[in-house]
Coordinates of C-alpha atoms in Angstrom, one line a residue:
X795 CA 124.5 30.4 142.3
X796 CA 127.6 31.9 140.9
X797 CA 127.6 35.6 140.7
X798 CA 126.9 37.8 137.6
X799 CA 129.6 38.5 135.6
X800 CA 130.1 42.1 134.0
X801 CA 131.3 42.5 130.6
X802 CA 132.6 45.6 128.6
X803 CA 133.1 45.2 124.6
X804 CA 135.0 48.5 123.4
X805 CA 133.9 49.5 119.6
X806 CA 130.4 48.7 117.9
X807 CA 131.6 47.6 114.6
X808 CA 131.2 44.4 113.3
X809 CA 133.3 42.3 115.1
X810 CA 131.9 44.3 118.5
X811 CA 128.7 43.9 117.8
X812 CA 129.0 40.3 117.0
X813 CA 130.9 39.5 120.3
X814 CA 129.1 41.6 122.7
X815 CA 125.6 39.3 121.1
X816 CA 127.8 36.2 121.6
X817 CA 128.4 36.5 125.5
X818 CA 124.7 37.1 126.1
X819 CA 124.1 33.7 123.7
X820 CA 125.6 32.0 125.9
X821 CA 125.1 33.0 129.4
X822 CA 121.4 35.2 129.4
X823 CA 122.4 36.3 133.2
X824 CA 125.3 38.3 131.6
X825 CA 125.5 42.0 132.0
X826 CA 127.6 43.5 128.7
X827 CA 128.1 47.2 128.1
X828 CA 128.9 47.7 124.1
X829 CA 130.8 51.0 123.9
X830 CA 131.2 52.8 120.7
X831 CA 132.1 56.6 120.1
X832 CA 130.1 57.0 117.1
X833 CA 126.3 57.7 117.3
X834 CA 125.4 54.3 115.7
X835 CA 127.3 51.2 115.0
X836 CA 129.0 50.1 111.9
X837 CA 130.3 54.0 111.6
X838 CA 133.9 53.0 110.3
X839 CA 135.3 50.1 108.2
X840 CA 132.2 48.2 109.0
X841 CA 130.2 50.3 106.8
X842 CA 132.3 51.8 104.1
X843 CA 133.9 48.0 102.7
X844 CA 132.8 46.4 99.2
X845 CA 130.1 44.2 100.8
X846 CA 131.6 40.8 100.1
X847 CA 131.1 37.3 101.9
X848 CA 134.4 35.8 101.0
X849 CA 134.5 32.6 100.4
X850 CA 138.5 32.1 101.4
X851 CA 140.0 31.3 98.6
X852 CA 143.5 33.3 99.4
X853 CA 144.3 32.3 102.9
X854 CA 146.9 30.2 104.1
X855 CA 145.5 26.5 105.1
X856 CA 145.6 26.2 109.3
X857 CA 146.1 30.1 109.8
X858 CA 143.4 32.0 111.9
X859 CA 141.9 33.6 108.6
X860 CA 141.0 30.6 106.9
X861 CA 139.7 28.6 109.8
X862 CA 137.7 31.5 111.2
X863 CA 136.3 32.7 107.4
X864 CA 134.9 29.1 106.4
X865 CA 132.9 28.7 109.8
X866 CA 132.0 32.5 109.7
X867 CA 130.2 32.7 106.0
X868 CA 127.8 29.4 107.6
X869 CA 126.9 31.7 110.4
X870 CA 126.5 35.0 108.7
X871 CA 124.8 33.0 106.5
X872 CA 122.3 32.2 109.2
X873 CA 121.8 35.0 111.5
X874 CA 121.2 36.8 108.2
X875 CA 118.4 34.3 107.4
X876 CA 116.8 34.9 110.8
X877 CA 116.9 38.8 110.6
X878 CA 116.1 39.3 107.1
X879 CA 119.3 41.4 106.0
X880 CA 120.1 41.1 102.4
X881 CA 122.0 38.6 100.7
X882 CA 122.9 37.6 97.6
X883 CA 124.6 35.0 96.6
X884 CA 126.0 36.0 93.5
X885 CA 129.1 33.9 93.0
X886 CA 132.8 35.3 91.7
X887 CA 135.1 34.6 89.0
X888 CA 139.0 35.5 89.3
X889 CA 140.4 35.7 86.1
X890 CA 143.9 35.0 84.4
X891 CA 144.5 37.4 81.0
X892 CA 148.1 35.9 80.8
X893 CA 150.2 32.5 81.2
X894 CA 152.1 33.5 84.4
X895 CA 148.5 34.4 86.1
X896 CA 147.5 31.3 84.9
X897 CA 150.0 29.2 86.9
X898 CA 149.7 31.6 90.0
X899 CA 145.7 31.0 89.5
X900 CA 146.0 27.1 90.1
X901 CA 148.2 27.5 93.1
X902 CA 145.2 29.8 94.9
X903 CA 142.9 26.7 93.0
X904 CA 144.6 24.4 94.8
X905 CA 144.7 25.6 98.5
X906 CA 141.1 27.0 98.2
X907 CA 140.5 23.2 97.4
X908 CA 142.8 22.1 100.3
X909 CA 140.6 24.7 102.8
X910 CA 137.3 22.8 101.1
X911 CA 136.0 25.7 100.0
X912 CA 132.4 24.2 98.5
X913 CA 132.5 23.6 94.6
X914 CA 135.4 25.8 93.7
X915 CA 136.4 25.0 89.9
X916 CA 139.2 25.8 87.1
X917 CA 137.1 27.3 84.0
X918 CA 138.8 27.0 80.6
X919 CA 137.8 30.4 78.0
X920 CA 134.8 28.6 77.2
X921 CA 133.9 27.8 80.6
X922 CA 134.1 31.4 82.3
X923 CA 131.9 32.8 79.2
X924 CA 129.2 30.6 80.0
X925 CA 129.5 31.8 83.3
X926 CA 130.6 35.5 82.8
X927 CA 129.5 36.0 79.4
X928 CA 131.2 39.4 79.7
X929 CA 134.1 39.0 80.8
X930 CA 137.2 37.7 79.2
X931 CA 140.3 35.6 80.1
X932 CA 142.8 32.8 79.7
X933 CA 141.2 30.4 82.4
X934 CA 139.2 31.8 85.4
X935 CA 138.4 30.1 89.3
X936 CA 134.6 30.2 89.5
X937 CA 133.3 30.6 93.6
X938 CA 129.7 29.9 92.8
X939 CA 129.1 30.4 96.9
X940 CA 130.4 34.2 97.1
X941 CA 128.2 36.7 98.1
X942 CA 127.4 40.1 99.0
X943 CA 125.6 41.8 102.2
X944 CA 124.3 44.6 104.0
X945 CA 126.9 44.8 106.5
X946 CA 125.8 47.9 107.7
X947 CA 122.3 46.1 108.4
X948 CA 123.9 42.8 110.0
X949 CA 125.5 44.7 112.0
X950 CA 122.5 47.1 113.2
X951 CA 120.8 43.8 113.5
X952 CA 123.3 42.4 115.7
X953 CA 123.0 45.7 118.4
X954 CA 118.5 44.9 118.2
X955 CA 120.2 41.1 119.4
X956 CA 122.5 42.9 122.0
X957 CA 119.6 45.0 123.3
X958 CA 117.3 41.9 123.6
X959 CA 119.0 40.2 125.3
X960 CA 119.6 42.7 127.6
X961 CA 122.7 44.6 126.9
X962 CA 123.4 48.1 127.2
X963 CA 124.6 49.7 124.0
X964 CA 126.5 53.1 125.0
X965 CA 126.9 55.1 121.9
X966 CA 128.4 58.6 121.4
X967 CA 130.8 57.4 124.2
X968 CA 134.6 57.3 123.6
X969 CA 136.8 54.8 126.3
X970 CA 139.9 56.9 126.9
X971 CA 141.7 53.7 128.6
X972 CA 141.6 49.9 130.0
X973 CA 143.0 49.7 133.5
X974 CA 143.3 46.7 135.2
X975 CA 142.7 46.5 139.4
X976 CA 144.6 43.9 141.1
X977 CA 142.7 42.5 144.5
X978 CA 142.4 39.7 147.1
X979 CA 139.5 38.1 144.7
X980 CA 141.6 38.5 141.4
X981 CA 141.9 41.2 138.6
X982 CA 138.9 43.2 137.2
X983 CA 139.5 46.0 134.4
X984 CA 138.3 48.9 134.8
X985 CA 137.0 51.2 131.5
X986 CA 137.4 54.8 131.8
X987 CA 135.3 57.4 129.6
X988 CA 135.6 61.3 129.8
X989 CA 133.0 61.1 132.2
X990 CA 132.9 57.7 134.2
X991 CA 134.6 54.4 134.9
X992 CA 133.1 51.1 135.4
X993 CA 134.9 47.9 136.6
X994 CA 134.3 44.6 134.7
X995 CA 135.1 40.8 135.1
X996 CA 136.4 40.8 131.5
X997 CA 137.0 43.7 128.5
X998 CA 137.1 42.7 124.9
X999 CA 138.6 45.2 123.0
X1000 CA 137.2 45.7 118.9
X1001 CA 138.2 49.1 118.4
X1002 CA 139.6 48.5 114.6
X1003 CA 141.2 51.7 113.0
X1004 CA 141.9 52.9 117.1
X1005 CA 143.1 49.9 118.3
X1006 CA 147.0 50.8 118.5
X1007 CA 146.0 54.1 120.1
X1008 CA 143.7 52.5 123.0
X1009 CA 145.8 49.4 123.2
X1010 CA 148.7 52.2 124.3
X1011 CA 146.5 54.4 126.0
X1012 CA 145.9 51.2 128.1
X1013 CA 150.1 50.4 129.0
X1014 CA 149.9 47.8 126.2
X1015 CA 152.6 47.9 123.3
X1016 CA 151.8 50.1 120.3
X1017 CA 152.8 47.5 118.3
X1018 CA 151.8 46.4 115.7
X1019 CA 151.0 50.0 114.7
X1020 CA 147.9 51.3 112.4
X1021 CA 148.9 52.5 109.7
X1022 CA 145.8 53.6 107.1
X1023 CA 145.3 52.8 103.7
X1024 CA 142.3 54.2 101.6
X1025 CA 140.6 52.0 98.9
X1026 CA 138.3 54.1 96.4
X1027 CA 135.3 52.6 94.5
X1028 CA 133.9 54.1 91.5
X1029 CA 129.7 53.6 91.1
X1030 CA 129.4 53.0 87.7
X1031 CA 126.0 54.1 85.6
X1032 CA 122.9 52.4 85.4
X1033 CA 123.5 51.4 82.2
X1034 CA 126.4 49.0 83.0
X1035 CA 124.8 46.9 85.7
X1036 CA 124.2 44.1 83.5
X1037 CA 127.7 43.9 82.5
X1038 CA 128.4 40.9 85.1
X1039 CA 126.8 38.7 87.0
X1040 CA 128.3 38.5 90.2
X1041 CA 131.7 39.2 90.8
X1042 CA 134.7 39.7 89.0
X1043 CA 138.8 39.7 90.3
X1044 CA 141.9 40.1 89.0
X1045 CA 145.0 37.3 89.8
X1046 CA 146.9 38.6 92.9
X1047 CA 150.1 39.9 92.1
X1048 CA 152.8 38.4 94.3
X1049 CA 154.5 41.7 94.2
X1050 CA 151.8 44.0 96.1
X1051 CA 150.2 43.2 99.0
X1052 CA 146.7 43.9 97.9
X1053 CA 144.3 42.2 95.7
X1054 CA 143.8 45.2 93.1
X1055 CA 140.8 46.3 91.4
X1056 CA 137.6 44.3 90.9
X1057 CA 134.0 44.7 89.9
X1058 CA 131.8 44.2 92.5
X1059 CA 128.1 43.3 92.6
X1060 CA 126.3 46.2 95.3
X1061 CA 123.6 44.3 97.2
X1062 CA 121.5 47.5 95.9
X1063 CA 121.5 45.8 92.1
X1064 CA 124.5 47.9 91.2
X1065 CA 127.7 48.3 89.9
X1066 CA 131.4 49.1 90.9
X1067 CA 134.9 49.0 90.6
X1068 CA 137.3 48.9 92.7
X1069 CA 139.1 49.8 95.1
X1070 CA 142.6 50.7 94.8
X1071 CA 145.1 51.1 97.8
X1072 CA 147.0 53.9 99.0
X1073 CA 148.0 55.5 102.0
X1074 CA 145.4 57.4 103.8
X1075 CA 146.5 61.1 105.8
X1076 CA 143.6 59.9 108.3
X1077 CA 142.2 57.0 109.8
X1078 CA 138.5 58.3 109.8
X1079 CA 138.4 60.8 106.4
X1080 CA 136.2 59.5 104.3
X1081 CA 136.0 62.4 101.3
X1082 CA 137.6 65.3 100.2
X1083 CA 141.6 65.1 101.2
X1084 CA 140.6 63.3 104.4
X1085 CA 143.6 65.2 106.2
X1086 CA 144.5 64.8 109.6
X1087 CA 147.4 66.4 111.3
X1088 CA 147.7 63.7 114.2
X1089 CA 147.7 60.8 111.7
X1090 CA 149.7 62.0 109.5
X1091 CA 152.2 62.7 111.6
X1092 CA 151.9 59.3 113.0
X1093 CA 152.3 57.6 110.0
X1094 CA 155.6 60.1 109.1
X1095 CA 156.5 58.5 112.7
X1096 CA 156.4 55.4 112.1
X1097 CA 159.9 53.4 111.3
X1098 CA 157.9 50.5 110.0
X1099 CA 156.0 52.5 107.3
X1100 CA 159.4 53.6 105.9
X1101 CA 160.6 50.4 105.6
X1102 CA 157.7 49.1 104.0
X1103 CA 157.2 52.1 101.6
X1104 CA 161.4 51.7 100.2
X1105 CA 160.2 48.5 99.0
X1106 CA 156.1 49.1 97.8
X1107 CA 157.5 51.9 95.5
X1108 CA 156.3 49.8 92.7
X1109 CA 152.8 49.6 93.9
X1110 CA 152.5 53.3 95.0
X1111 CA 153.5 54.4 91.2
X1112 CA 150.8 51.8 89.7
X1113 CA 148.0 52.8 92.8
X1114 CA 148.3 56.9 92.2
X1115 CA 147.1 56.7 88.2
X1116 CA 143.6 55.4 89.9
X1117 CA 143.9 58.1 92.9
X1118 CA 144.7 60.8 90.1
X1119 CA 142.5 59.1 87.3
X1120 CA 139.1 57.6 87.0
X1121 CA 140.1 56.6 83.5
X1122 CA 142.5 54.2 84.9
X1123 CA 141.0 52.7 87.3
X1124 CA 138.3 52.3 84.4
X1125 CA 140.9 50.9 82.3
X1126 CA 142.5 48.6 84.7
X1127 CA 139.2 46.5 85.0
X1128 CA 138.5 46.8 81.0
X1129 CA 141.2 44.3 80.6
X1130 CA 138.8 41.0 81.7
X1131 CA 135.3 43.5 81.3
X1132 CA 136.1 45.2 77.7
X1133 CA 132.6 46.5 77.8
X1134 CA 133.3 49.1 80.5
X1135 CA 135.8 50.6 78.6
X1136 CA 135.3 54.3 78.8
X1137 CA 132.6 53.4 81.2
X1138 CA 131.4 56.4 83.1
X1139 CA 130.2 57.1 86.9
X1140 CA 131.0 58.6 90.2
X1141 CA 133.4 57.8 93.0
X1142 CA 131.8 56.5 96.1
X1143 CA 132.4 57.5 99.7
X1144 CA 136.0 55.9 100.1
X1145 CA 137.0 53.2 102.6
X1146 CA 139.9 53.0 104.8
X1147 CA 141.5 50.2 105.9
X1148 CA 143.1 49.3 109.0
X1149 CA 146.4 48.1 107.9
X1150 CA 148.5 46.5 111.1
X1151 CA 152.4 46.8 110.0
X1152 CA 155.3 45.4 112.5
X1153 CA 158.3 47.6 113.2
X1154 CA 160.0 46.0 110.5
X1155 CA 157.8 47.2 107.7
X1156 CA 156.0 43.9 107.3
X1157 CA 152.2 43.7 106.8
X1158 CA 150.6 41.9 109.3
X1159 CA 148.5 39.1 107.6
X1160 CA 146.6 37.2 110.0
X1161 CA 144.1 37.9 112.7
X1162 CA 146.2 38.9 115.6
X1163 CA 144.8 39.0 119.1
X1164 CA 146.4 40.2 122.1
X1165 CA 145.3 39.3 126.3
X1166 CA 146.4 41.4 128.9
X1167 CA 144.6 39.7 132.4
X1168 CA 141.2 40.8 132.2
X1169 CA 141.2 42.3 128.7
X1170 CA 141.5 41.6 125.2
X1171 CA 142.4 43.7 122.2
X1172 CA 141.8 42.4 118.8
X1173 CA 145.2 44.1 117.5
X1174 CA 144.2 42.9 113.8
X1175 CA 140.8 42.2 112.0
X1176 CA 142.1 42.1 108.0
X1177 CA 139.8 40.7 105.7
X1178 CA 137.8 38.8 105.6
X1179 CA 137.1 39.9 109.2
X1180 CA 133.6 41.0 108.3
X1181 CA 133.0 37.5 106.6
X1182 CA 134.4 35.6 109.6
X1183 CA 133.0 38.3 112.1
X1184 CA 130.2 35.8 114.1
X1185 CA 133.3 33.3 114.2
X1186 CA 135.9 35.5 115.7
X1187 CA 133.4 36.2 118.5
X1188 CA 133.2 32.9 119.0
X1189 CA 137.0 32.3 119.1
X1190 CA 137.1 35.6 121.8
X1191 CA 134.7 33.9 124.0
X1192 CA 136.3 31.0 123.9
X1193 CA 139.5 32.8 124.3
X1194 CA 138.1 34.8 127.8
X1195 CA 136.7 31.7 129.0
X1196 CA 139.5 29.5 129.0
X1197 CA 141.4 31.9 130.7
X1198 CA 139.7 32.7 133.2
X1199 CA 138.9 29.0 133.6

């Protein structure tokens, strides 16, 4: 009988959470250790994002993102059936106000199609008021299979799975580095804490908003670097809940690299908009100013962000009237939902996104995953890495074990 093998997954988000259940699903004998320096999982983007099962309507046909979203809304789909974490499969329109988001709207039409994203259809005026009887636009691409979650839950259900199936689930415990230990019977890595090290067969690294700094920390290139961006969402009153019925986007501007503001269905029965995008002076600040010295400095560091801010000015002028504003960020999603104009509300606990940028100032779209012997950093998650979370774990095991093969 082959011997046991010892696994380490760095960062209970999740994506962590999600791979360190996967390795015990398929080998019971397994011993995993999930690390996470947070009291309780889902403490970071897990649990501050809009709640969305995307469908994958946006991503590029035969890139990692759309292969990995389509197989991971069928099994987020199911593990949340087993577990009994919310769902709700509201559907989404994304809505064209103007000819030239028309013609961009039936080019996204065309590859969701191409990706066979299920029953996906062009809706003329008449069409998307049937649908959305609230909201207005020229034509609209109706999703009738988007959803929203409890992320926060799945994920908390997916550490009860860990622990199950015999995992241990080390919280409050920060990994300062990876080190890998070169020997006559191969390489092991070896995952150091303030206050012990352990050696493992394999180390898959999900440490999101971190995962630059530990990747480093470990002798592995900073690059790409983190650099933050806040999105806020503004809760709107009870009163407007019945405004839509599921979910509501804008076109995507070709010119910005994010997909602007929405209104989003909350799995709780409410309402928001949102979120905007901007750079955030901490990776982890969640209210107030969120300022951190160290991050801030690190993004003032970083020869990538320059270059990608001299040519985003654009986007930062039309982003700060909704950091500044609630009114305009009101405004903004009043153009297709006239009824919540002058809609009133509160901002919600902000989100922060881990934006991976290359040294040239480019974004880093797709899923990017990096192997170093006996350990594995997941360099970049973007969304929909929530949606496509069960999948990615599937693709890192797959990953580990052909290696070591």
């Amino acid at each position: 009988m082959s011997a046991r093998k010892r696994h380490a997954v760095i960062g209970a988000g999740i994506i962590g959470a999600a791979v360190a259940r996967e390795i015990l699903r398929r080998d019971d004998r397994a011993e995993v250790t999930l690390y996470e320096k947070e009291d309780g999982p889902a403490a970071h983007q897990t649990g501050h994002n809009s709640g969305v099962v995307h469908a994958g309507l946006y991503y590029e046909p035969g890139s990692l993102k759309a292969t990995l979203c389509r197989r991971g809304v069928a099994l987020l789909r199911e593990f949340a059936a087993a577990h009994d974490v919310a769902v709700d499969e509201c559907g989404k329109v994304v809505v064209a106000t103007t000819e030239a988001e028309a013609q961009r709207l039936e080019a996204i039409a065309a590859r969701a199609r191409a990706k066979g994203v299920p029953d996906v259809a062009m809706l003329d005026a008449h069409g998307l008021a049937a649908v959305e009887p609230g909201v207005t636009g020229l034509t609209a691409l109706h999703s009738p299979h988007t959803a929203i979650i409890d992320y926060r839950g799945l994920t908390e259900a997916l550490v009860a799975d860990v622990r199950r199936g015999g995992g241990r689930v080390r919280f409050s415990t920060p990994v300062s580095r990876i080190e890998v230990r070169r020997g006559p019977s191969g390489e092991r890595a070896i995952v150091r804490t303030a206050h012990d090290a352990h050696e493992f067969d394999r180390v898959i690294v999900c440490a999101g908003l971190q995962s630059d700094r530990l990747a480093a920390r470990s002798g592995e290139s900073r690059q790409p670097s983190i650099v933050p961006f806040f999105g806020q969402y503004f809760i709107l009153d009870d009163e407007h809940d019945d405004a839509v019925r599921g979910l509501v986007y804008p076109v995507p501007d070709p010119k910005y690299p994010f997909l602007g503001v929405h209104v989003t269905r909350r799995i709780d029965g409410g309402l928001m908009i949102g979120p905007n995008a901007f750079l955030s002076f901490s990776r982890e600040g969640y209210s107030g100013l969120g300022l951190n010295v160290r991050d801030s400095l690190a993004v003032a560091a970083d020869p990538g962000f320059w270059r990608f801010a001299a040519g985003n000015l654009p986007m930062a002028v039309r982003e700060i009237g909704g950091v500044l504003s609630t009114d305009r960020f009101v405004a903004e999603a009043a153009r297709y939902v006239p009824s919540l104009a002058g809609a009133r509300g509160r901002r919600a606990t902000r989100g922060i996104r881990a934006q991976a940028m290359n040294r040239d100032g480019s974004l880093v779209d797709d899923f990017v995953i990096h192997r170093a012997g006996p350990a594995m950093f997941v360099r970049n998650a973007p969304s929909p890495g929530a949606t496509s979370a069960l999948a990615i774990a599937e693709h890192l095991v797959d990953t580990a074990e052909s290696a070591a093969a």
